[in-house]
XYZ file of C-alpha atoms in Angstrom:
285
model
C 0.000 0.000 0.000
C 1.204 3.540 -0.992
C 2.337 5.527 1.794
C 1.263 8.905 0.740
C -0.414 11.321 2.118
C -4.466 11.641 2.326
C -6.000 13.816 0.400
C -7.222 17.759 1.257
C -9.321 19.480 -0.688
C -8.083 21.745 -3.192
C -9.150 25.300 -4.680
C -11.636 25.473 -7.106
C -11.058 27.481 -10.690
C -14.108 29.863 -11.664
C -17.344 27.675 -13.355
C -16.541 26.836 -16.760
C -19.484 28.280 -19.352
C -21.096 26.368 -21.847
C -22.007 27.548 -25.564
C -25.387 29.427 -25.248
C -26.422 27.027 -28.463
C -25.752 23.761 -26.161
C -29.346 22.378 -25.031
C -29.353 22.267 -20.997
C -30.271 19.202 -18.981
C -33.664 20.600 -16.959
C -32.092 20.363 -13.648
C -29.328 23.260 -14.282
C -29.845 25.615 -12.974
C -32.764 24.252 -9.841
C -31.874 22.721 -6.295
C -32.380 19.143 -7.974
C -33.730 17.550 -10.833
C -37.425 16.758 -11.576
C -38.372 13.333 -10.556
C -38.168 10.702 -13.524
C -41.556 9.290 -14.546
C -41.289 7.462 -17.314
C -40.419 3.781 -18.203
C -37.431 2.082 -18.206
C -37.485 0.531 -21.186
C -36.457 2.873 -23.748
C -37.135 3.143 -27.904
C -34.729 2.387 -30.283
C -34.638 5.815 -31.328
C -33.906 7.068 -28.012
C -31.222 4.341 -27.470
C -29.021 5.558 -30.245
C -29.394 9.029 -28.716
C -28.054 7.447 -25.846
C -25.007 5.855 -27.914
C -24.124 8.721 -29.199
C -23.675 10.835 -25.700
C -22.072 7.491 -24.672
C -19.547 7.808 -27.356
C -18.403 11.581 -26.602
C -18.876 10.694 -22.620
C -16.357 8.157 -23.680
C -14.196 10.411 -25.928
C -14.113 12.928 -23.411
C -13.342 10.636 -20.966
C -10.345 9.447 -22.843
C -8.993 12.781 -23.908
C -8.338 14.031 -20.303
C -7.136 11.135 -19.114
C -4.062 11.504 -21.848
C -2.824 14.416 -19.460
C -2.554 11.836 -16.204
C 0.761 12.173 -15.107
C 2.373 13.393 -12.031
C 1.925 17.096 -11.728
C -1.306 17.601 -13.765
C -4.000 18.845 -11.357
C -7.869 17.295 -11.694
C -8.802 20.680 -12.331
C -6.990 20.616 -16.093
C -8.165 17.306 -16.436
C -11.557 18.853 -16.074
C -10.911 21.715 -18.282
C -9.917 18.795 -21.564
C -13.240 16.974 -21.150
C -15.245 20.264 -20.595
C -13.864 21.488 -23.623
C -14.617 18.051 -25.597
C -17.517 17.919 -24.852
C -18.921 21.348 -25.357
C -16.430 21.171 -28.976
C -19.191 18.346 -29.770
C -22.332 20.011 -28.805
C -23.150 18.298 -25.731
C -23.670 19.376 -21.902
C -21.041 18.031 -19.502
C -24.433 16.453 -17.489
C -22.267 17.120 -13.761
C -22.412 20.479 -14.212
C -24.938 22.270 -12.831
C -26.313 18.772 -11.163
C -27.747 19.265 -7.961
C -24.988 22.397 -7.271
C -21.891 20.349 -8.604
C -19.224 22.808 -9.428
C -17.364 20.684 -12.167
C -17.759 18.899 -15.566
C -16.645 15.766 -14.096
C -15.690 13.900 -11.677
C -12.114 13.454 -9.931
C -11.389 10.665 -7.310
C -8.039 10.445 -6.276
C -6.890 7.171 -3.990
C -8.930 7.227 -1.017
C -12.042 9.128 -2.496
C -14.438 6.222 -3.522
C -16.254 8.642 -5.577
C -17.609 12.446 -6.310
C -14.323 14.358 -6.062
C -14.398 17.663 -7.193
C -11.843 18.842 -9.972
C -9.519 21.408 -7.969
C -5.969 22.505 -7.866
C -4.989 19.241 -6.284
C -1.618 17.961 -8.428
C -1.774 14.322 -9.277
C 1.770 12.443 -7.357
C 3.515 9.837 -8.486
C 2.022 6.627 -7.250
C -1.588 7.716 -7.161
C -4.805 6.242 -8.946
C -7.413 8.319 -9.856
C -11.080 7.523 -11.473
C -12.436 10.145 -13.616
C -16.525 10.237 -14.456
C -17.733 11.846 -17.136
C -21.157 11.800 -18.322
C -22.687 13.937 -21.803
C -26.049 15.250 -22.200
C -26.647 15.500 -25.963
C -30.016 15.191 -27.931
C -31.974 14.769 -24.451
C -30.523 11.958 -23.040
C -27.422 11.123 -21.080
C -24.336 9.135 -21.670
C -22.484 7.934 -18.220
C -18.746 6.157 -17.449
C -15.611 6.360 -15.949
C -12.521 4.412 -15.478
C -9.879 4.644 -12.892
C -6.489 5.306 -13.997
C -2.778 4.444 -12.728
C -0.345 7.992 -12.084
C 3.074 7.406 -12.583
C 4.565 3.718 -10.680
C 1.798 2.818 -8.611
C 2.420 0.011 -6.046
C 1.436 -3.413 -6.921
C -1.295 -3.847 -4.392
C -3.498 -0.631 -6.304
C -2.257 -1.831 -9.727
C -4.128 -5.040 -8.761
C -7.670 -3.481 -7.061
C -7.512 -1.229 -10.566
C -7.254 -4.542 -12.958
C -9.499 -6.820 -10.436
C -12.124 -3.926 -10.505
C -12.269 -3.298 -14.344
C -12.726 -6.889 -14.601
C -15.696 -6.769 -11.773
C -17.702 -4.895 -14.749
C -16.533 -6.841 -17.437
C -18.072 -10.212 -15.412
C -21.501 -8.142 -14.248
C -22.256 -7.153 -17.935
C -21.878 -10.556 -18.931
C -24.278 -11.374 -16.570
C -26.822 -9.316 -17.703
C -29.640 -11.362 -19.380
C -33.110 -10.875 -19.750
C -35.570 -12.645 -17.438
C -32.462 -12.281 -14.262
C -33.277 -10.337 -11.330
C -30.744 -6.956 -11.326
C -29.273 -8.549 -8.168
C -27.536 -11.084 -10.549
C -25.426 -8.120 -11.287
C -24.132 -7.375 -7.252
C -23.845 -11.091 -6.674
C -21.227 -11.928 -9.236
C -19.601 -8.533 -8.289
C -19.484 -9.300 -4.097
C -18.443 -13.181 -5.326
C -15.182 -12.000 -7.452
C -14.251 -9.396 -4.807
C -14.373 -11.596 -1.830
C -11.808 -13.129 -3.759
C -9.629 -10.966 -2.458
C -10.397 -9.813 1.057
C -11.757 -6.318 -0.769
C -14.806 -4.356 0.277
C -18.009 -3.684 -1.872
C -19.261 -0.065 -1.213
C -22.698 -0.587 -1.037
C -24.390 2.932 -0.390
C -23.517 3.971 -3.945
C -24.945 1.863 -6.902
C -25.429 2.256 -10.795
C -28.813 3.272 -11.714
C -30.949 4.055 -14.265
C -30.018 6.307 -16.776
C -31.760 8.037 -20.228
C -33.266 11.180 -20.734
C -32.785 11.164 -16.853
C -29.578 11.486 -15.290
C -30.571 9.257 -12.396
C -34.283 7.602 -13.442
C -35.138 5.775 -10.000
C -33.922 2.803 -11.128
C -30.962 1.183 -8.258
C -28.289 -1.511 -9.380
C -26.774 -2.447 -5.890
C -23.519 -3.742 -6.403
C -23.637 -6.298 -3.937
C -25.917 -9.124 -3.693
C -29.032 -7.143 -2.378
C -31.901 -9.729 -1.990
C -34.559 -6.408 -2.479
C -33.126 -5.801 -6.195
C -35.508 -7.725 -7.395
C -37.030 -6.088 -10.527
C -36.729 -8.276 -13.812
C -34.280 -7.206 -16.360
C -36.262 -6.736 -19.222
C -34.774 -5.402 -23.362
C -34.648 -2.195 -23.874
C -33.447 -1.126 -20.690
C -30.701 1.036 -19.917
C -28.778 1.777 -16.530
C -25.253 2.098 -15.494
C -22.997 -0.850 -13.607
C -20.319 0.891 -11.605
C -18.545 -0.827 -9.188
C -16.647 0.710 -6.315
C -14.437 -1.494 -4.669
C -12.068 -0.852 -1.274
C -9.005 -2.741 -0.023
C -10.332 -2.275 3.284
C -14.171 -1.201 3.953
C -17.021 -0.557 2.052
C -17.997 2.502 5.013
C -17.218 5.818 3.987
C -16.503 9.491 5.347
C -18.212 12.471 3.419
C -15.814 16.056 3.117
C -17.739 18.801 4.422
C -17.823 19.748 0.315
C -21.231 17.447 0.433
C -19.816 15.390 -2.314
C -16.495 14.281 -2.115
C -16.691 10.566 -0.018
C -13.774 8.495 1.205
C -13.120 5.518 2.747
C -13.762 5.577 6.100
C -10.007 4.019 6.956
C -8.634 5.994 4.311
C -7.480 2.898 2.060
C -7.817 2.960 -1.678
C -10.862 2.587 -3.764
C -11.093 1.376 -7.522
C -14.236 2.044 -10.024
C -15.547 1.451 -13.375
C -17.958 2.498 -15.475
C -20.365 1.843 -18.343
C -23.851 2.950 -19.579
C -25.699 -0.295 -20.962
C -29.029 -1.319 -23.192
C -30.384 -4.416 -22.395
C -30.784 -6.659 -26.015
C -32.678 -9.834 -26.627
C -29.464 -11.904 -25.324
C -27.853 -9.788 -22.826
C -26.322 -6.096 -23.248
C -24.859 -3.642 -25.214
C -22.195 -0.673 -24.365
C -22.999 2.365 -24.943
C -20.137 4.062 -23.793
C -17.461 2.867 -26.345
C -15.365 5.856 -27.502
């Protein structure tokens, strides 16, 4: 385990502005978002909507994540995907959401997830996940990845790989007719593999022309995820997984949340459709 130093919160640059031509999500702008009615199963025409925020969610993604390297602070990393993004008409969806200051998200070693971009530089050694989700043609695009900084320690290089592969086994999983706690099961199975921890107070969730729809996807075996995964869908799997415990610490920032014994945290990312014989990405760059 790395022995640096735990994290404190940063400065924060001035909001970034958005084109005045770039259509808003409804919640910018309001305390919090209006309530998601609507189904979960989605139309084909809103699905490729949904592909193509996924795409620049994923591009963006991608492009800031090119500057991680000791020294670069999560606030230029910020700056690249806001600037993607907004180059390819679409909203960075974080912005604005429920008072978040940034276009993405920034969560360096011990922060499970929700850091805020800020004048905090990257060291050599650290991991860091970055989120970014696009709001283009009224629907949403979610995904992150977490990324190694420099020579990382064997121990995080290993919670990064075992956690990317977490996702890779719950989307195989998926499957029409399965309860969504299929999904948490095979994640909690492969991580008590290894001693880690599951966090269990964040999930994926439903996603479309909603940010968050309602919709939970617990990853960990939750015997009340019980609704029936059905084509068409789409939500987000997102594992977040600890080398020590799943309990957590929020900053006084109201977003940023940490382990509670300050080990590292690992998490991945995608937006998915449910098809006839299991799923679809729709957050491929």
């Amino acid at each position: 385990m790395s022995g640096q130093s735990l994290l404190i919160p940063g400065e924060l640059s001035p909001t970034r502005s958005v084109p005045g031509n770039i259509r808003r999500p409804e919640y910018v702008g309001k305390p919090a978002p209006t309530p998601y009615t609507g189904p979960e199963v989605q139309t084909p025409e809103t699905v490729e909507a949904m592909r193509t925020a996924g795409r620049i969610a994923a591009r963006a993604m991608a492009e800031a994540a090119k500057l991680i390297a000791p020294g670069v602070t999560t606030d230029e990393l910020d700056r690249v995907a806001h600037a993607y993004m907004c180059d390819h008409g679409a909203y960075p969806s974080t912005l604005g959401y429920r008072g978040f200051p940034k276009s993405l998200c920034a969560s360096v070693n011990e922060v499970i997830c929700h850091g805020i971009p800020d004048s905090t530089v990257l060291r050599d050694g650290d991991i860091v996940n970055l989120d970014v989700t696009a709001y283009i043609g009224g629907v949403h695009g979610d995904n992150n990845a977490t990324y190694l900084v420099g020579d990382v320690d064997e121990e995080s290089r290993l919670l990064v790989e075992r956690t990317r592969e977490s996702l890779n086994r719950a989307i195989k999983a998926v499957k029409p007719g399965r309860q969504i706690n299929i999904i948490g099961r095979v994640i909690e199975s492969y991580a008590k593999r290894f001693g880690y921890g599951v966090v269990r107070d964040f999930t994926g969730h439903g996603i479309n022309t909603s940010f968050h729809s309602g919709l939970i996807v617990p990853h960990y075996d939750s015997p009340h995820a019980t609704t029936v995964i059905q084509p068409g869908m789409t939500f987000t799997i997102e594992p977040m997984l600890t080398l020590g415990t799943h309990e957590y610490d929020m900053w006084d920032d109201g977003w940023t949340v940490v382990t509670k014994d300050r080990r590292r945290t690992a998490q991945f990312e995608h937006t998915l459709v449910v098809t006839d014989t299991g799923a679809d990405i729709l957050t491929l760059p």
